[in-house]
């Protein structure tokens, strides 16, 4: 997937442009209570092309810590991007902050599109020529508020992007995601050493990931390793938010995502953020606690760790959890069965008759609560999609579905069918709804 980032000083309308562009986002959104996350990215679909869009903070001509932090984040976004949209304010003259950004972008040798925002009338549109002084050949007038010029902007952004091709690949593909230095690459190396039969090392379809195919139990599988930070140093290592962008590309191409946690450091908030993106994408989920060899009294500590994982990842109680060490290869044999289990369950198809038997029993045991004299009635349920499994309920009034009862139905489905390792979707439709 190609990557595009929005760069500009504060209050030029980047967030409005971002929201306007991602309106066709088709990614699956699940209810994940307890997880808050910065919306720094979104999928944009234009004709037969898809790209990842990154929003950034406003860059100002100052040297305080706040501006330095925003600048570091923007620098990483620029480094990730194939195309950079430089957003300027069409109501204002070119400022020192604009010139600072211009100087940054001239060094990138990447495609730069100057989007002159707030050009919502003819008089202002004449000012667009002033922005050719920035030194970039592509300058487009737009208005994010009034949705003016976005067709031309999208056409210019995606002009060199390839169309999305549907290629059938039946191999199981899994990626390792997580914070820097948790041992993602070491786990892949440990897997390869254990299996000993490497089919090929393939440069990934994105510039930041490597695909490694190998044989497991007679079947070819593909491990996707995100390449980590290109530049070394504390500045880049500390900006974990944008390390996520590399993971997003790997998540997009995977069937199963393995969140790697460093047993020495424990669980932090960012681990939950990273896992939530894989859940939103509807992928199979495995949590791997690496560096287990560093834990004293592992038999006793594993109970504590399981409780901590259950507490921190309340939004994904179905995740497979394994404890292992890439360094010593202890318990490495538990990883692939968990990955394959998540893969199979993510693609599981349940018979309609079996599903309805479970739902009828669930309603009999616990009738939906009434609301203002009205009660939810479930007429029929069926599985309407897979990876992840999606169940559609035909009801009298979907407005009567309380979140607690929806959670109850999900739990009943999970109790009766093995859906360990995968999120599931519940959809409710009114009886007459098409």
CSV table of C-alpha atoms in Angstrom, one decimal:
chain,number,residue,atom,x,y,z
A,1,UNK,CA,0.0,0.0,0.0
A,2,UNK,CA,1.3,3.4,-0.9
A,3,UNK,CA,1.6,6.1,1.7
A,4,UNK,CA,0.7,9.8,1.6
A,5,UNK,CA,1.2,12.3,4.4
A,6,UNK,CA,-0.2,15.8,5.1
A,7,UNK,CA,2.3,18.4,6.2
A,8,UNK,CA,1.7,22.0,7.1
A,9,UNK,CA,1.7,24.7,9.8
A,10,UNK,CA,-1.1,24.8,12.3
A,11,UNK,CA,-4.6,25.8,11.3
A,12,UNK,CA,-4.3,25.3,7.6
A,13,UNK,CA,-7.0,22.7,7.5
A,14,UNK,CA,-5.0,19.4,7.5
A,15,UNK,CA,-7.4,17.6,9.7
A,16,UNK,CA,-10.4,18.7,7.7
A,17,UNK,CA,-8.7,17.5,4.5
A,18,UNK,CA,-7.8,14.2,6.3
A,19,UNK,CA,-11.4,13.6,7.3
A,20,UNK,CA,-12.6,14.5,3.8
A,21,UNK,CA,-10.2,12.1,2.1
A,22,UNK,CA,-10.8,9.0,4.4
A,23,UNK,CA,-14.6,9.2,4.1
A,24,UNK,CA,-14.6,6.0,2.0
A,25,UNK,CA,-12.7,4.1,4.6
A,26,UNK,CA,-13.9,0.5,4.3
A,27,UNK,CA,-11.9,-0.9,7.3
A,28,UNK,CA,-13.8,-2.9,9.9
A,29,UNK,CA,-14.4,-1.0,13.1
A,30,UNK,CA,-15.0,-3.0,16.2
A,31,UNK,CA,-16.2,-2.0,19.6
A,32,UNK,CA,-13.1,-1.9,21.7
A,33,UNK,CA,-13.8,-0.4,25.1
A,34,UNK,CA,-10.9,0.7,27.2
A,35,UNK,CA,-8.7,1.6,24.2
A,36,UNK,CA,-8.1,5.2,23.3
A,37,UNK,CA,-5.8,6.0,20.4
A,38,UNK,CA,-4.7,8.8,18.2
A,39,UNK,CA,-6.2,8.8,14.8
A,40,UNK,CA,-3.1,9.4,12.8
A,41,UNK,CA,-3.9,7.4,9.7
A,42,UNK,CA,-6.7,6.2,7.5
A,43,UNK,CA,-7.3,4.2,4.3
A,44,UNK,CA,-8.3,6.2,1.2
A,45,UNK,CA,-10.0,4.5,-1.7
A,46,UNK,CA,-9.9,6.3,-5.0
A,47,UNK,CA,-11.1,4.4,-8.1
A,48,UNK,CA,-9.2,1.1,-8.1
A,49,UNK,CA,-6.4,2.5,-5.9
A,50,UNK,CA,-5.9,2.5,-2.2
A,51,UNK,CA,-3.4,4.4,-0.1
A,52,UNK,CA,-2.5,5.0,3.5
A,53,UNK,CA,-3.0,8.6,4.6
A,54,UNK,CA,-1.0,10.1,7.6
A,55,UNK,CA,-2.1,13.2,9.4
A,56,UNK,CA,0.6,15.3,11.2
A,57,UNK,CA,0.7,18.1,13.7
A,58,UNK,CA,1.2,21.7,12.7
A,59,UNK,CA,4.9,22.7,12.2
A,60,UNK,CA,5.8,26.1,13.4
A,61,UNK,CA,9.0,28.2,13.2
A,62,UNK,CA,10.0,27.7,16.9
A,63,UNK,CA,12.4,25.6,19.0
A,64,UNK,CA,10.5,24.8,22.1
A,65,UNK,CA,10.0,21.2,23.1
A,66,UNK,CA,6.4,21.1,21.8
A,67,UNK,CA,7.5,22.1,18.3
A,68,UNK,CA,10.5,19.8,18.4
A,69,UNK,CA,8.2,16.8,19.2
A,70,UNK,CA,5.8,17.7,16.3
A,71,UNK,CA,8.8,18.2,14.0
A,72,UNK,CA,10.2,14.7,14.9
A,73,UNK,CA,6.8,13.1,14.2
A,74,UNK,CA,6.4,14.9,10.9
A,75,UNK,CA,9.9,13.9,9.9
A,76,UNK,CA,9.1,10.3,10.4
A,77,UNK,CA,5.8,10.7,8.4
A,78,UNK,CA,7.7,12.4,5.6
A,79,UNK,CA,10.2,9.5,5.6
A,80,UNK,CA,7.4,7.0,5.3
A,81,UNK,CA,5.5,8.7,2.5
A,82,UNK,CA,5.6,8.2,-1.2
A,83,UNK,CA,3.7,11.4,-1.8
A,84,UNK,CA,3.6,14.5,0.4
A,85,UNK,CA,0.7,17.0,0.4
A,86,UNK,CA,2.0,20.3,1.6
A,87,UNK,CA,-1.0,22.2,2.9
A,88,UNK,CA,-1.0,26.0,3.0
A,89,UNK,CA,-3.6,28.6,3.9
A,90,UNK,CA,-4.8,30.4,0.8
A,91,UNK,CA,-6.0,33.3,3.0
A,92,UNK,CA,-2.5,34.2,4.1
A,93,UNK,CA,0.8,35.1,2.7
A,94,UNK,CA,3.7,32.7,2.7
A,95,UNK,CA,5.1,32.6,6.3
A,96,UNK,CA,8.4,31.7,7.8
A,97,UNK,CA,6.8,28.4,9.0
A,98,UNK,CA,5.8,27.7,5.4
A,99,UNK,CA,9.4,28.4,4.3
A,100,UNK,CA,10.8,26.1,7.1
A,101,UNK,CA,8.6,23.3,5.8
A,102,UNK,CA,9.5,24.1,2.2
A,103,UNK,CA,13.2,23.7,3.1
A,104,UNK,CA,12.5,20.3,4.7
A,105,UNK,CA,10.6,19.0,1.7
A,106,UNK,CA,13.1,20.1,-0.9
A,107,UNK,CA,15.6,17.6,0.6
A,108,UNK,CA,13.3,14.6,0.2
A,109,UNK,CA,13.4,14.1,-3.6
A,110,UNK,CA,9.8,12.9,-3.3
A,111,UNK,CA,6.6,14.0,-5.1
A,112,UNK,CA,5.3,17.2,-3.4
A,113,UNK,CA,1.8,18.5,-4.0
A,114,UNK,CA,1.1,22.0,-2.7
A,115,UNK,CA,-2.6,22.1,-1.7
A,116,UNK,CA,-3.7,25.7,-1.3
A,117,UNK,CA,-6.7,25.4,1.1
A,118,UNK,CA,-9.6,27.7,1.8
A,119,UNK,CA,-9.8,28.7,-1.9
A,120,UNK,CA,-13.6,28.9,-1.8
A,121,UNK,CA,-14.2,31.9,-4.1
A,122,UNK,CA,-12.9,33.3,-7.3
A,123,UNK,CA,-11.1,36.3,-5.7
A,124,UNK,CA,-9.1,34.0,-3.5
A,125,UNK,CA,-8.4,31.5,-6.2
A,126,UNK,CA,-6.2,34.1,-7.9
A,127,UNK,CA,-3.8,33.9,-5.0
A,128,UNK,CA,-2.9,30.4,-5.9
A,129,UNK,CA,-0.1,31.6,-8.2
A,130,UNK,CA,1.7,33.2,-5.2
A,131,UNK,CA,2.4,29.7,-3.9
A,132,UNK,CA,4.5,28.7,-6.9
A,133,UNK,CA,7.2,30.8,-5.1
A,134,UNK,CA,7.7,27.8,-2.8
A,135,UNK,CA,9.4,26.1,-5.7
A,136,UNK,CA,7.2,23.1,-6.3
A,137,UNK,CA,5.7,22.5,-9.8
A,138,UNK,CA,2.3,21.1,-8.6
A,139,UNK,CA,0.1,23.7,-6.9
A,140,UNK,CA,-3.7,22.9,-6.5
A,141,UNK,CA,-6.4,25.2,-5.2
A,142,UNK,CA,-8.8,23.4,-2.8
A,143,UNK,CA,-11.4,24.1,-0.2
A,144,UNK,CA,-11.8,21.3,2.5
A,145,UNK,CA,-14.8,23.0,4.0
A,146,UNK,CA,-16.7,23.2,0.7
A,147,UNK,CA,-15.3,20.1,-0.9
A,148,UNK,CA,-13.7,21.9,-3.8
A,149,UNK,CA,-10.8,20.6,-5.9
A,150,UNK,CA,-10.6,17.1,-4.2
A,151,UNK,CA,-11.1,15.1,-7.4
A,152,UNK,CA,-8.1,16.8,-8.9
A,153,UNK,CA,-6.1,16.4,-5.7
A,154,UNK,CA,-6.9,12.7,-5.6
A,155,UNK,CA,-6.1,12.3,-9.2
A,156,UNK,CA,-2.7,13.9,-8.8
A,157,UNK,CA,-1.9,12.0,-5.6
A,158,UNK,CA,-2.7,8.6,-7.1
A,159,UNK,CA,-1.4,9.3,-10.7
A,160,UNK,CA,1.6,7.0,-10.2
A,161,UNK,CA,0.0,4.5,-7.9
A,162,UNK,CA,-0.7,1.0,-9.1
A,163,UNK,CA,-4.2,-0.4,-9.1
A,164,UNK,CA,-5.2,-2.9,-6.4
A,165,UNK,CA,-4.9,-6.4,-7.9
A,166,UNK,CA,-6.8,-9.3,-6.3
A,167,UNK,CA,-4.2,-12.1,-6.3
A,168,UNK,CA,-5.2,-15.4,-4.8
A,169,UNK,CA,-2.7,-16.6,-2.3
A,170,UNK,CA,-3.7,-19.5,-0.2
A,171,UNK,CA,-0.6,-19.5,2.0
A,172,UNK,CA,-1.1,-18.5,5.7
A,173,UNK,CA,0.5,-15.1,6.1
A,174,UNK,CA,1.3,-13.7,9.6
A,175,UNK,CA,3.1,-10.7,10.8
A,176,UNK,CA,4.8,-9.7,14.0
A,177,UNK,CA,3.8,-6.3,15.4
A,178,UNK,CA,4.8,-4.4,18.5
A,179,UNK,CA,7.0,-1.7,19.9
A,180,UNK,CA,10.6,-1.4,18.8
A,181,UNK,CA,13.1,-3.8,20.4
A,182,UNK,CA,10.6,-6.4,21.7
A,183,UNK,CA,12.2,-9.2,19.6
A,184,UNK,CA,10.0,-9.4,16.5
A,185,UNK,CA,12.9,-10.2,14.1
A,186,UNK,CA,14.4,-12.6,16.6
A,187,UNK,CA,11.2,-14.6,16.7
A,188,UNK,CA,11.2,-15.0,12.9
A,189,UNK,CA,14.9,-16.1,13.1
A,190,UNK,CA,14.0,-18.6,15.8
A,191,UNK,CA,11.1,-20.0,13.8
A,192,UNK,CA,13.4,-20.5,10.8
A,193,UNK,CA,16.1,-22.2,12.8
A,194,UNK,CA,13.5,-24.5,14.3
A,195,UNK,CA,11.9,-25.5,11.0
A,196,UNK,CA,15.3,-25.4,9.1
A,197,UNK,CA,13.6,-25.5,5.7
A,198,UNK,CA,13.6,-22.0,4.1
A,199,UNK,CA,11.8,-21.8,0.8
A,200,UNK,CA,12.8,-18.2,-0.1
A,201,UNK,CA,13.5,-14.8,1.2
A,202,UNK,CA,11.4,-12.3,-0.7
A,203,UNK,CA,11.6,-8.5,-0.6
A,204,UNK,CA,8.2,-7.4,0.6
A,205,UNK,CA,5.6,-5.6,-1.4
A,206,UNK,CA,6.1,-2.6,0.9
A,207,UNK,CA,9.5,-1.1,1.3
A,208,UNK,CA,9.5,-1.6,5.1
A,209,UNK,CA,8.7,-5.3,5.4
A,210,UNK,CA,10.4,-8.5,4.5
A,211,UNK,CA,8.4,-11.6,3.6
A,212,UNK,CA,10.0,-14.9,4.5
A,213,UNK,CA,8.3,-18.1,3.2
A,214,UNK,CA,9.1,-21.4,4.9
A,215,UNK,CA,7.7,-24.9,5.4
A,216,UNK,CA,5.7,-25.9,8.5
A,217,UNK,CA,4.1,-29.4,8.7
A,218,UNK,CA,4.4,-29.7,4.9
A,219,UNK,CA,2.7,-26.4,4.1
A,220,UNK,CA,4.3,-23.2,3.0
A,221,UNK,CA,3.6,-20.3,5.3
A,222,UNK,CA,4.7,-16.6,5.1
A,223,UNK,CA,6.1,-14.6,8.0
A,224,UNK,CA,6.1,-10.8,7.6
A,225,UNK,CA,8.6,-8.9,9.6
A,226,UNK,CA,8.3,-5.1,9.9
A,227,UNK,CA,11.8,-3.7,9.4
A,228,UNK,CA,11.9,-1.4,12.4
A,229,UNK,CA,13.4,2.1,12.4
A,230,UNK,CA,15.7,3.1,9.6
A,231,UNK,CA,17.6,5.7,11.6
A,232,UNK,CA,19.2,5.0,14.9
A,233,UNK,CA,19.1,7.3,17.9
A,234,UNK,CA,16.9,8.2,20.8
A,235,UNK,CA,14.8,10.7,18.7
A,236,UNK,CA,13.5,8.0,16.4
A,237,UNK,CA,13.3,5.2,19.0
A,238,UNK,CA,11.1,7.4,21.2
A,239,UNK,CA,8.5,8.2,18.6
A,240,UNK,CA,6.6,5.0,18.8
A,241,UNK,CA,3.4,6.5,17.3
A,242,UNK,CA,4.9,6.5,13.9
A,243,UNK,CA,6.6,3.1,14.2
A,244,UNK,CA,3.0,2.0,14.0
A,245,UNK,CA,2.8,3.1,10.3
A,246,UNK,CA,5.2,0.3,9.3
A,247,UNK,CA,3.1,-2.2,11.2
A,248,UNK,CA,-0.1,-1.1,9.5
A,249,UNK,CA,1.3,-2.0,6.1
A,250,UNK,CA,2.2,-5.5,7.4
A,251,UNK,CA,-1.2,-5.9,9.1
A,252,UNK,CA,-3.0,-5.1,5.8
A,253,UNK,CA,-1.3,-8.0,4.1
A,254,UNK,CA,-1.6,-10.6,6.9
A,255,UNK,CA,-4.1,-13.2,8.0
A,256,UNK,CA,-2.9,-13.3,11.6
A,257,UNK,CA,-1.1,-10.6,13.7
A,258,UNK,CA,1.2,-11.6,16.5
A,259,UNK,CA,1.6,-8.8,19.1
A,260,UNK,CA,5.0,-9.2,20.6
A,261,UNK,CA,5.5,-8.0,24.2
A,262,UNK,CA,8.8,-7.7,26.0
A,263,UNK,CA,8.6,-9.7,29.2
A,264,UNK,CA,11.3,-7.6,30.8
A,265,UNK,CA,9.3,-4.3,30.3
A,266,UNK,CA,5.8,-5.5,30.8
A,267,UNK,CA,2.6,-4.2,29.2
A,268,UNK,CA,2.2,-0.5,28.4
A,269,UNK,CA,-0.6,1.5,26.8
A,270,UNK,CA,1.0,1.5,23.4
A,271,UNK,CA,0.8,-2.3,23.2
A,272,UNK,CA,-3.0,-2.0,23.5
A,273,UNK,CA,-3.0,0.7,20.8
A,274,UNK,CA,-1.1,-1.5,18.4
A,275,UNK,CA,-3.3,-4.6,19.0
A,276,UNK,CA,-6.5,-2.5,18.4
A,277,UNK,CA,-5.4,-1.8,14.8
A,278,UNK,CA,-5.1,-5.5,14.1
A,279,UNK,CA,-8.5,-6.1,15.6
A,280,UNK,CA,-10.1,-3.3,13.6
A,281,UNK,CA,-8.6,-4.9,10.5
A,282,UNK,CA,-10.4,-8.1,11.4
A,283,UNK,CA,-7.3,-10.3,11.6
A,284,UNK,CA,-6.5,-13.4,13.7
A,285,UNK,CA,-4.9,-12.4,17.0
A,286,UNK,CA,-2.0,-13.9,19.0
A,287,UNK,CA,-0.2,-12.3,21.9
A,288,UNK,CA,3.4,-13.5,22.3
A,289,UNK,CA,5.2,-12.6,25.5
A,290,UNK,CA,8.9,-12.8,24.4
A,291,UNK,CA,12.1,-12.9,26.4
A,292,UNK,CA,10.5,-15.4,28.8
A,293,UNK,CA,14.0,-16.7,29.6
A,294,UNK,CA,14.6,-13.5,31.7
A,295,UNK,CA,11.7,-14.2,34.1
A,296,UNK,CA,12.6,-15.8,37.4
A,297,UNK,CA,10.1,-18.4,38.7
A,298,UNK,CA,8.3,-18.6,35.4
A,299,UNK,CA,5.8,-21.2,36.6
A,300,UNK,CA,4.6,-18.8,39.3
A,301,UNK,CA,4.9,-15.6,37.1
A,302,UNK,CA,2.8,-17.1,34.3
A,303,UNK,CA,-0.3,-16.9,36.5
A,304,UNK,CA,0.4,-13.2,37.2
A,305,UNK,CA,1.1,-12.5,33.5
A,306,UNK,CA,-2.2,-14.1,32.5
A,307,UNK,CA,-4.1,-12.0,34.9
A,308,UNK,CA,-2.3,-8.8,33.7
A,309,UNK,CA,-3.0,-9.7,30.0
A,310,UNK,CA,-6.7,-10.3,30.9
A,311,UNK,CA,-6.9,-7.0,32.6
A,312,UNK,CA,-5.0,-4.9,30.0
A,313,UNK,CA,-6.6,-6.6,27.0
A,314,UNK,CA,-10.2,-6.8,28.1
A,315,UNK,CA,-11.3,-5.9,24.6
A,316,UNK,CA,-9.7,-9.0,23.2
A,317,UNK,CA,-10.3,-11.9,25.7
A,318,UNK,CA,-10.3,-14.3,22.8
A,319,UNK,CA,-6.7,-13.8,21.8
A,320,UNK,CA,-4.3,-16.8,21.9
A,321,UNK,CA,-1.5,-16.1,24.4
A,322,UNK,CA,1.9,-17.8,24.3
A,323,UNK,CA,5.0,-17.3,26.5
A,324,UNK,CA,8.3,-18.0,24.8
A,325,UNK,CA,11.9,-17.0,24.3
A,326,UNK,CA,13.4,-16.3,20.8
A,327,UNK,CA,16.8,-16.4,22.4
A,328,UNK,CA,16.7,-19.8,24.0
A,329,UNK,CA,13.9,-21.1,21.8
A,330,UNK,CA,12.1,-22.3,24.9
A,331,UNK,CA,8.3,-22.8,24.3
A,332,UNK,CA,8.8,-21.8,20.6
A,333,UNK,CA,6.8,-24.9,19.7
A,334,UNK,CA,3.6,-23.1,21.0
A,335,UNK,CA,3.7,-20.3,18.5
A,336,UNK,CA,2.8,-21.8,15.2
A,337,UNK,CA,-0.2,-23.9,16.5
A,338,UNK,CA,-1.6,-20.6,18.0
A,339,UNK,CA,-1.1,-18.8,14.7
A,340,UNK,CA,-2.7,-21.6,12.7
A,341,UNK,CA,-5.6,-21.9,15.2
A,342,UNK,CA,-6.3,-18.1,14.9
A,343,UNK,CA,-6.1,-18.4,11.1
A,344,UNK,CA,-8.6,-21.3,10.9
A,345,UNK,CA,-11.1,-19.7,13.4
A,346,UNK,CA,-10.8,-16.4,11.5
A,347,UNK,CA,-12.1,-18.2,8.5
A,348,UNK,CA,-14.6,-20.5,10.2
A,349,UNK,CA,-18.0,-20.9,8.7
A,350,UNK,CA,-20.9,-22.0,11.0
A,351,UNK,CA,-24.1,-23.7,9.7
A,352,UNK,CA,-27.2,-21.5,9.9
A,353,UNK,CA,-29.2,-24.2,11.7
A,354,UNK,CA,-26.5,-24.7,14.4
A,355,UNK,CA,-26.2,-20.9,14.9
A,356,UNK,CA,-30.0,-20.5,15.2
A,357,UNK,CA,-30.2,-23.3,17.7
A,358,UNK,CA,-27.7,-21.5,19.9
A,359,UNK,CA,-29.5,-18.1,19.5
A,360,UNK,CA,-32.9,-19.6,20.4
A,361,UNK,CA,-31.4,-21.2,23.5
A,362,UNK,CA,-29.7,-18.0,24.5
A,363,UNK,CA,-32.9,-15.9,24.1
A,364,UNK,CA,-34.9,-18.6,26.1
A,365,UNK,CA,-32.3,-18.4,28.9
A,366,UNK,CA,-32.1,-14.7,29.0
A,367,UNK,CA,-34.8,-12.7,27.2
A,368,UNK,CA,-33.9,-9.2,25.8
A,369,UNK,CA,-34.7,-6.4,28.2
A,370,UNK,CA,-37.8,-4.2,27.4
A,371,UNK,CA,-37.5,-0.5,26.6
A,372,UNK,CA,-40.6,1.7,26.9
A,373,UNK,CA,-42.9,-1.3,26.6
A,374,UNK,CA,-41.0,-2.7,23.5
A,375,UNK,CA,-38.8,-5.7,23.4
A,376,UNK,CA,-36.3,-6.9,20.9
A,377,UNK,CA,-37.3,-10.0,18.9
A,378,UNK,CA,-34.8,-12.0,17.0
A,379,UNK,CA,-36.3,-13.8,14.0
A,380,UNK,CA,-33.4,-15.3,12.3
A,381,UNK,CA,-29.5,-15.3,12.3
A,382,UNK,CA,-26.9,-16.4,9.8
A,383,UNK,CA,-23.2,-16.0,9.1
A,384,UNK,CA,-22.8,-13.5,6.3
A,385,UNK,CA,-19.0,-13.2,6.0
A,386,UNK,CA,-15.7,-14.6,7.3
A,387,UNK,CA,-12.3,-13.4,8.2
A,388,UNK,CA,-13.5,-12.2,10.5
A,389,UNK,CA,-16.8,-14.1,11.0
A,390,UNK,CA,-19.8,-11.8,10.7
A,391,UNK,CA,-23.2,-12.8,12.0
A,392,UNK,CA,-26.3,-11.0,10.8
A,393,UNK,CA,-29.5,-10.9,13.0
A,394,UNK,CA,-32.9,-10.1,11.5
A,395,UNK,CA,-34.9,-8.4,14.3
A,396,UNK,CA,-38.1,-6.4,14.8
A,397,UNK,CA,-36.2,-3.2,15.7
A,398,UNK,CA,-32.4,-2.9,15.7
A,399,UNK,CA,-32.8,0.3,17.8
A,400,UNK,CA,-33.8,-2.0,20.7
A,401,UNK,CA,-30.4,-3.8,20.7
A,402,UNK,CA,-28.6,-2.8,24.0
A,403,UNK,CA,-24.8,-3.2,23.9
A,404,UNK,CA,-24.9,-5.5,27.0
A,405,UNK,CA,-27.3,-7.9,25.2
A,406,UNK,CA,-25.2,-7.8,22.1
A,407,UNK,CA,-22.2,-8.7,24.2
A,408,UNK,CA,-24.3,-11.5,25.8
A,409,UNK,CA,-25.1,-12.9,22.3
A,410,UNK,CA,-21.4,-12.8,21.3
A,411,UNK,CA,-20.4,-14.7,24.5
A,412,UNK,CA,-23.0,-17.4,23.8
A,413,UNK,CA,-21.7,-17.8,20.2
A,414,UNK,CA,-18.2,-18.1,21.5
A,415,UNK,CA,-19.2,-20.6,24.2
A,416,UNK,CA,-20.7,-22.9,21.5
A,417,UNK,CA,-18.3,-22.5,18.7
A,418,UNK,CA,-14.5,-22.4,18.8
A,419,UNK,CA,-13.7,-18.8,17.7
A,420,UNK,CA,-10.6,-18.4,19.8
A,421,UNK,CA,-8.1,-16.0,18.3
A,422,UNK,CA,-10.5,-14.0,16.1
A,423,UNK,CA,-12.7,-11.0,16.5
A,424,UNK,CA,-16.3,-11.5,15.3
A,425,UNK,CA,-18.8,-9.0,14.1
A,426,UNK,CA,-22.5,-8.9,15.0
A,427,UNK,CA,-24.9,-7.0,12.7
A,428,UNK,CA,-28.5,-6.3,13.3
A,429,UNK,CA,-31.1,-5.6,10.5
A,430,UNK,CA,-34.7,-4.8,10.7
A,431,UNK,CA,-37.0,-7.5,9.3
A,432,UNK,CA,-38.0,-5.4,6.2
A,433,UNK,CA,-34.5,-3.9,5.7
A,434,UNK,CA,-32.8,-5.0,2.5
